[in-house]
Structure formats: structure tokens, C-alpha cells
PDB file of C-alpha atoms in Angstrom:
ATOM      1  CA  TYR M   1      -0.287  -0.083   0.059  1.00 72.00           C
ATOM      2  CA  ALA M   2       2.760   2.429   0.520  1.00 74.00           C
ATOM      3  CA  ILE M   3       4.332   2.348  -3.150  1.00 81.00           C
ATOM      4  CA  ARG M   4       0.977   1.993  -4.355  1.00 84.00           C
ATOM      5  CA  HIS M   5       0.076   4.948  -2.919  1.00 83.00           C
ATOM      6  CA  LYS M   6       2.788   7.028  -2.219  1.00 79.00           C
ATOM      7  CA  ASP M   7       1.047  10.278  -2.036  1.00 83.00           C
ATOM      8  CA  LEU M   8      -1.019   9.515   0.686  1.00 85.00           C
ATOM      9  CA  PHE M   9       1.944   9.396   3.102  1.00 82.00           C
ATOM     10  CA  ILE M  10       3.873  12.359   1.686  1.00 82.00           C
ATOM     11  CA  ASP M  11       5.665  14.313   4.632  1.00 87.00           C
ATOM     12  CA  LEU M  12       3.880  11.243   6.935  1.00 88.00           C
ATOM     13  CA  ASP M  13       6.848   9.069   9.289  1.00 91.00           C
ATOM     14  CA  TYR M  14       5.622   5.470   7.416  1.00 92.00           C
ATOM     15  CA  THR M  15       6.749   2.187   8.733  1.00 94.00           C
ATOM     16  CA  GLY M  16       6.364  -1.309   6.644  1.00 94.00           C
ATOM     17  CA  LEU M  17       6.567  -4.416   8.101  1.00 95.00           C
ATOM     18  CA  ASP M  18       6.256  -7.745   6.453  1.00 94.00           C
ATOM     19  CA  ILE M  19       7.099 -11.160   7.229  1.00 94.00           C
ATOM     20  CA  SER M  20       8.879 -11.733   3.565  1.00 93.00           C
ATOM     21  CA  LYS M  21      12.495 -10.436   2.854  1.00 96.00           C
ATOM     22  CA  GLU M  22      10.867 -10.689  -0.527  1.00 95.00           C
ATOM     23  CA  ALA M  23       8.141  -8.126  -0.052  1.00 92.00           C
ATOM     24  CA  ILE M  24       9.987  -6.323   1.918  1.00 94.00           C
ATOM     25  CA  GLU M  25      13.509  -6.128  -0.711  1.00 94.00           C
ATOM     26  CA  HIS M  26      10.516  -5.032  -3.730  1.00 93.00           C
ATOM     27  CA  CYS M  27       9.627  -1.819  -1.058  1.00 90.00           C
ATOM     28  CA  LYS M  28      12.557  -0.158  -0.143  1.00 92.00           C
ATOM     29  CA  LYS M  29      13.487  -0.622  -4.071  1.00 92.00           C
ATOM     30  CA  ASN M  30      10.426   1.579  -4.737  1.00 89.00           C
ATOM     31  CA  SER M  31      10.140   3.671  -2.086  1.00 88.00           C
ATOM     32  CA  ASP M  32      12.212   5.445   0.319  1.00 88.00           C
ATOM     33  CA  PHE M  33       9.410   5.259   3.352  1.00 91.00           C
ATOM     34  CA  ASN M  34      11.174   2.279   6.767  1.00 93.00           C
ATOM     35  CA  PHE M  35      10.472  -1.510   6.744  1.00 94.00           C
ATOM     36  CA  ILE M  36      11.360  -4.268   8.600  1.00 95.00           C
ATOM     37  CA  CYS M  37      11.679  -7.468   8.251  1.00 96.00           C
ATOM     38  CA  ASP M  38      10.617  -9.747  11.247  1.00 97.00           C
ATOM     39  CA  ASP M  39       7.230 -12.065  12.526  1.00 97.00           C
ATOM     40  CA  LEU M  40       5.287  -9.484  14.047  1.00 97.00           C
ATOM     41  CA  ILE M  41       4.043 -11.909  17.119  1.00 98.00           C
ATOM     42  CA  LYS M  42       7.755 -13.154  17.772  1.00 98.00           C
ATOM     43  CA  MET M  43       8.652  -9.624  18.054  1.00 96.00           C
ATOM     44  CA  GLU M  44       9.136  -7.070  21.215  1.00 95.00           C
ATOM     45  CA  ILE M  45       7.320  -4.706  20.730  1.00 92.00           C
ATOM     46  CA  THR M  46       8.885  -1.009  21.428  1.00 93.00           C
ATOM     47  CA  GLN M  47       8.573   1.257  18.962  1.00 94.00           C
ATOM     48  CA  LYS M  48       4.179   2.756  19.547  1.00 95.00           C
ATOM     49  CA  TYR M  49       3.012   3.920  16.314  1.00 96.00           C
ATOM     50  CA  ASP M  50      -0.143   7.260  15.675  1.00 95.00           C
ATOM     51  CA  PHE M  51      -2.055   4.478  13.858  1.00 95.00           C
ATOM     52  CA  VAL M  52      -1.910   0.930  13.012  1.00 97.00           C
ATOM     53  CA  TYR M  53      -3.190  -0.458   9.835  1.00 95.00           C
ATOM     54  CA  SER M  54      -3.330  -4.578   8.596  1.00 96.00           C
ATOM     55  CA  HIS M  55      -5.107  -5.846   5.652  1.00 94.00           C
ATOM     56  CA  ALA M  56      -5.707  -9.185   4.797  1.00 94.00           C
ATOM     57  CA  VAL M  57      -3.181 -10.006   7.347  1.00 96.00           C
ATOM     58  CA  ILE M  58      -4.522 -11.786  10.423  1.00 98.00           C
ATOM     59  CA  ASP M  59      -6.704 -14.064   7.793  1.00 98.00           C
ATOM     60  CA  HIS M  60      -2.975 -16.217   7.509  1.00 97.00           C
ATOM     61  CA  VAL M  61      -1.145 -15.707  11.053  1.00 97.00           C
ATOM     62  CA  TYR M  62      -0.665 -18.721  12.750  1.00 97.00           C
ATOM     63  CA  ASP M  63      -1.682 -17.183  16.012  1.00 98.00           C
ATOM     64  CA  ILE M  64      -4.281 -15.219  15.751  1.00 98.00           C
ATOM     65  CA  ASP M  65      -4.610 -13.554  19.069  1.00 98.00           C
ATOM     66  CA  THR M  66      -1.152 -12.617  19.570  1.00 98.00           C
ATOM     67  CA  PHE M  67      -1.345 -10.953  16.551  1.00 98.00           C
ATOM     68  CA  LEU M  68      -4.222  -8.897  17.497  1.00 98.00           C
ATOM     69  CA  SER M  69      -2.177  -8.200  21.153  1.00 98.00           C
ATOM     70  CA  LYS M  70       0.772  -7.322  18.672  1.00 98.00           C
ATOM     71  CA  LEU M  71      -1.320  -4.687  17.130  1.00 98.00           C
ATOM     72  CA  VAL M  72      -2.920  -3.049  20.280  1.00 98.00           C
ATOM     73  CA  LEU M  73       0.362  -3.226  21.676  1.00 97.00           C
ATOM     74  CA  MET M  74       1.767  -0.866  18.815  1.00 96.00           C
ATOM     75  CA  CYS M  75      -1.091   1.807  18.608  1.00 96.00           C
ATOM     76  CA  LYS M  76      -1.293   5.039  20.114  1.00 96.00           C
ATOM     77  CA  LYS M  77      -4.474   6.119  19.653  1.00 97.00           C
ATOM     78  CA  TYR M  78      -6.137   4.341  15.977  1.00 97.00           C
ATOM     79  CA  ALA M  79      -5.949   1.507  14.416  1.00 98.00           C
ATOM     80  CA  TYR M  80      -8.165  -0.286  11.132  1.00 97.00           C
ATOM     81  CA  ILE M  81      -7.682  -3.862  10.868  1.00 98.00           C
ATOM     82  CA  ASN M  82      -9.225  -5.949   8.088  1.00 97.00           C
ATOM     83  CA  ALA M  83     -10.518  -9.906   7.249  1.00 97.00           C
ATOM     84  CA  TYR M  84     -11.439 -10.468   3.927  1.00 95.00           C
ATOM     85  CA  ARG M  85     -12.419 -14.032   4.599  1.00 95.00           C
ATOM     86  CA  GLY M  86     -15.541 -13.157   6.403  1.00 94.00           C
ATOM     87  CA  TYR M  87     -17.643 -11.834   9.716  1.00 95.00           C
ATOM     88  CA  PHE M  88     -18.497 -14.561  12.026  1.00 95.00           C
ATOM     89  CA  PRO M  89     -20.369 -13.399  14.443  1.00 95.00           C
ATOM     90  CA  ASN M  90     -21.806 -17.161  15.796  1.00 96.00           C
ATOM     91  CA  LEU M  91     -18.636 -18.024  15.567  1.00 97.00           C
ATOM     92  CA  ASN M  92     -16.787 -18.781  19.560  1.00 96.00           C
ATOM     93  CA  LYS M  93     -13.730 -19.729  18.588  1.00 97.00           C
ATOM     94  CA  HIS M  94     -11.292 -18.632  15.594  1.00 98.00           C
ATOM     95  CA  LYS M  95     -11.234 -21.423  13.101  1.00 98.00           C
ATOM     96  CA  MET M  96      -7.289 -22.133  11.925  1.00 97.00           C
ATOM     97  CA  ASN M  97      -7.920 -24.071   8.813  1.00 96.00           C
ATOM     98  CA  TRP M  98      -4.139 -24.982   7.245  1.00 97.00           C
ATOM     99  CA  ARG M  99      -3.271 -25.753   3.593  1.00 96.00           C
ATOM    100  CA  ASP M 100      -0.642 -28.063   3.170  1.00 97.00           C
ATOM    101  CA  ASP M 101      -0.564 -27.015  -1.266  1.00 96.00           C
ATOM    102  CA  ASP M 102       0.129 -23.529  -0.428  1.00 94.00           C
ATOM    103  CA  GLY M 103       1.693 -24.262   3.028  1.00 94.00           C
ATOM    104  CA  CYS M 104      -0.819 -20.746   4.129  1.00 95.00           C
ATOM    105  CA  TYR M 105      -3.654 -20.548   7.446  1.00 97.00           C
ATOM    106  CA  TYR M 106      -7.119 -19.703   6.085  1.00 97.00           C
ATOM    107  CA  ASN M 107      -8.805 -18.265   9.020  1.00 98.00           C
ATOM    108  CA  ASP M 108     -12.328 -17.405  10.319  1.00 98.00           C
ATOM    109  CA  LEU M 109     -12.409 -15.259  13.287  1.00 98.00           C
ATOM    110  CA  SER M 110     -14.453 -14.851  16.005  1.00 98.00           C
ATOM    111  CA  VAL M 111     -16.143 -11.874  16.604  1.00 97.00           C
ATOM    112  CA  ASN M 112     -16.835 -13.400  20.344  1.00 97.00           C
ATOM    113  CA  GLN M 113     -12.921 -14.068  20.350  1.00 98.00           C
ATOM    114  CA  ILE M 114     -11.960 -10.390  19.954  1.00 98.00           C
ATOM    115  CA  ARG M 115     -13.555  -8.999  21.651  1.00 98.00           C
ATOM    116  CA  GLU M 116     -11.860 -11.083  24.762  1.00 98.00           C
ATOM    117  CA  THR M 117      -8.282 -10.673  22.875  1.00 98.00           C
ATOM    118  CA  LEU M 118      -9.266  -6.546  23.225  1.00 98.00           C
ATOM    119  CA  LEU M 119     -10.640  -6.338  26.620  1.00 98.00           C
ATOM    120  CA  LYS M 120      -7.250  -8.908  27.887  1.00 98.00           C
ATOM    121  CA  ASN M 121      -4.929  -6.309  25.804  1.00 97.00           C
ATOM    122  CA  GLY M 122      -6.468  -3.246  28.209  1.00 97.00           C
ATOM    123  CA  LEU M 123      -8.757  -1.300  25.616  1.00 97.00           C
ATOM    124  CA  LYS M 124     -12.177  -0.636  27.142  1.00 97.00           C
ATOM    125  CA  GLU M 125     -15.703  -1.425  24.929  1.00 97.00           C
ATOM    126  CA  ASP M 126     -15.928   2.318  24.081  1.00 97.00           C
ATOM    127  CA  GLU M 127     -12.404   2.167  22.037  1.00 98.00           C
ATOM    128  CA  PHE M 128     -13.172  -0.130  19.689  1.00 98.00           C
ATOM    129  CA  ILE M 129     -16.350  -1.111  16.671  1.00 98.00           C
ATOM    130  CA  ILE M 130     -15.730  -5.554  15.395  1.00 98.00           C
ATOM    131  CA  ARG M 131     -18.077  -4.580  12.771  1.00 98.00           C
ATOM    132  CA  SER M 132     -19.291  -6.232   8.545  1.00 97.00           C
ATOM    133  CA  GLN M 133     -18.287  -4.390   5.838  1.00 95.00           C
ATOM    134  CA  ASP M 134     -19.590  -5.192   2.824  1.00 91.00           C
ATOM    135  CA  ASP M 135     -16.610  -4.977  -0.221  1.00 75.00           C
ATOM    136  CA  GLY M 136     -19.337  -5.847  -3.682  1.00 80.00           C
ATOM    137  CA  ASP M 137     -17.919  -9.488  -3.393  1.00 80.00           C
ATOM    138  CA  GLU M 138     -18.557 -10.762   0.154  1.00 85.00           C
ATOM    139  CA  GLU M 139     -18.392  -9.370   3.892  1.00 93.00           C
ATOM    140  CA  GLU M 140     -15.470  -8.746   5.240  1.00 96.00           C
ATOM    141  CA  LEU M 141     -14.805  -8.127   9.661  1.00 97.00           C
ATOM    142  CA  VAL M 142     -13.340  -4.221  10.345  1.00 98.00           C
ATOM    143  CA  ILE M 143     -12.367  -4.164  13.547  1.00 98.00           C
ATOM    144  CA  GLU M 144     -11.099  -0.591  14.324  1.00 98.00           C
ATOM    145  CA  ILE M 145      -9.798   0.699  17.762  1.00 98.00           C
ATOM    146  CA  THR M 146      -9.235   4.549  19.438  1.00 98.00           C
ATOM    147  CA  LYS M 147      -7.719   4.687  22.302  1.00 97.00           C
ATOM    148  CA  LYS M 148      -9.421   7.590  24.451  1.00 95.00           C
ATOM    149  CA  TYR M 149      -8.037   6.790  27.651  1.00 84.00           C
ATOM    150  CA  ASN M 150      -3.577   6.521  28.886  1.00 69.00           C
ATOM    151  CA  LYS M 151      -2.683   3.247  29.383  1.00 57.00           C
TER     152      LYS M 151
END
């Protein structure tokens, strides 16, 4: 996104993170932004960001709750997290589906478990929204965080 939409980030301090060395090298070659190649789930979080954006990543991680917890920890004020695989309001627990053909998880996210994770990470009910969003083809899940209290 930082490469495709460079004009949105002019005069902003942008940092991108990806687990793929190839993706990070591509980004570094095509922009002047800061990029980190690492596994967010295993990272020690020291930096906080005004806005954290994650699009279609949580759908494929190997530890959904830790991934979400790290995003909350990195966020100073705002976060926007999108899951393209669908909106599952009646699912009690996350459903993780491993596919051998491409070596990847395809996760169905439980709205209830997301809510529990956000609350365990110190957010109050009025600091987040978990909602569906129709992208025209399918219903997606969106998590919007606005931190209101000093933590």
C-alpha cells in the first residue's frame, strides 16, 4: 500500500512490516519509507505508532490472538484491521484452517474471541468497534480501534 499509494504518505513517517524478505526488498527498492522484515508475533514491541493498519494479514497468521495483541500494543491512538475472509458473528472460537497446497492458514475469526482479546489487552468497550463491511463481493470483518484513555 505504501508503494501503490505513496501520495497518501507524503510528509509522514511511515514504517512497513512484513515477514517476507522478498516483499520488504521490493518495498525498499520502490520507496524511501522505513521497512522492517520480521515476524510480528515473535517481535519485542518497543515502538508505538499513531496509526496501525493491517489489511488481510490476520486471515493468515499462525496465532490470531497474539497477532491482534501486538497490534494493540503498537497502537498509540488508532488502528484499522481488516479480515477479508468473512464476518463470523456466531463463531465462538477462531477456526484456523491450514492448507498444505500453499502452506498457509486460512482463518475464520470469531467476533467473540476478538472482543475478549481486545478487552484483555486493556481496551474498554467504547474504544473499539468490530463490524462487517461489504466489499461488493463478500462480507469482510473490520476492527476499528480508537484509544481514549492513557495506558
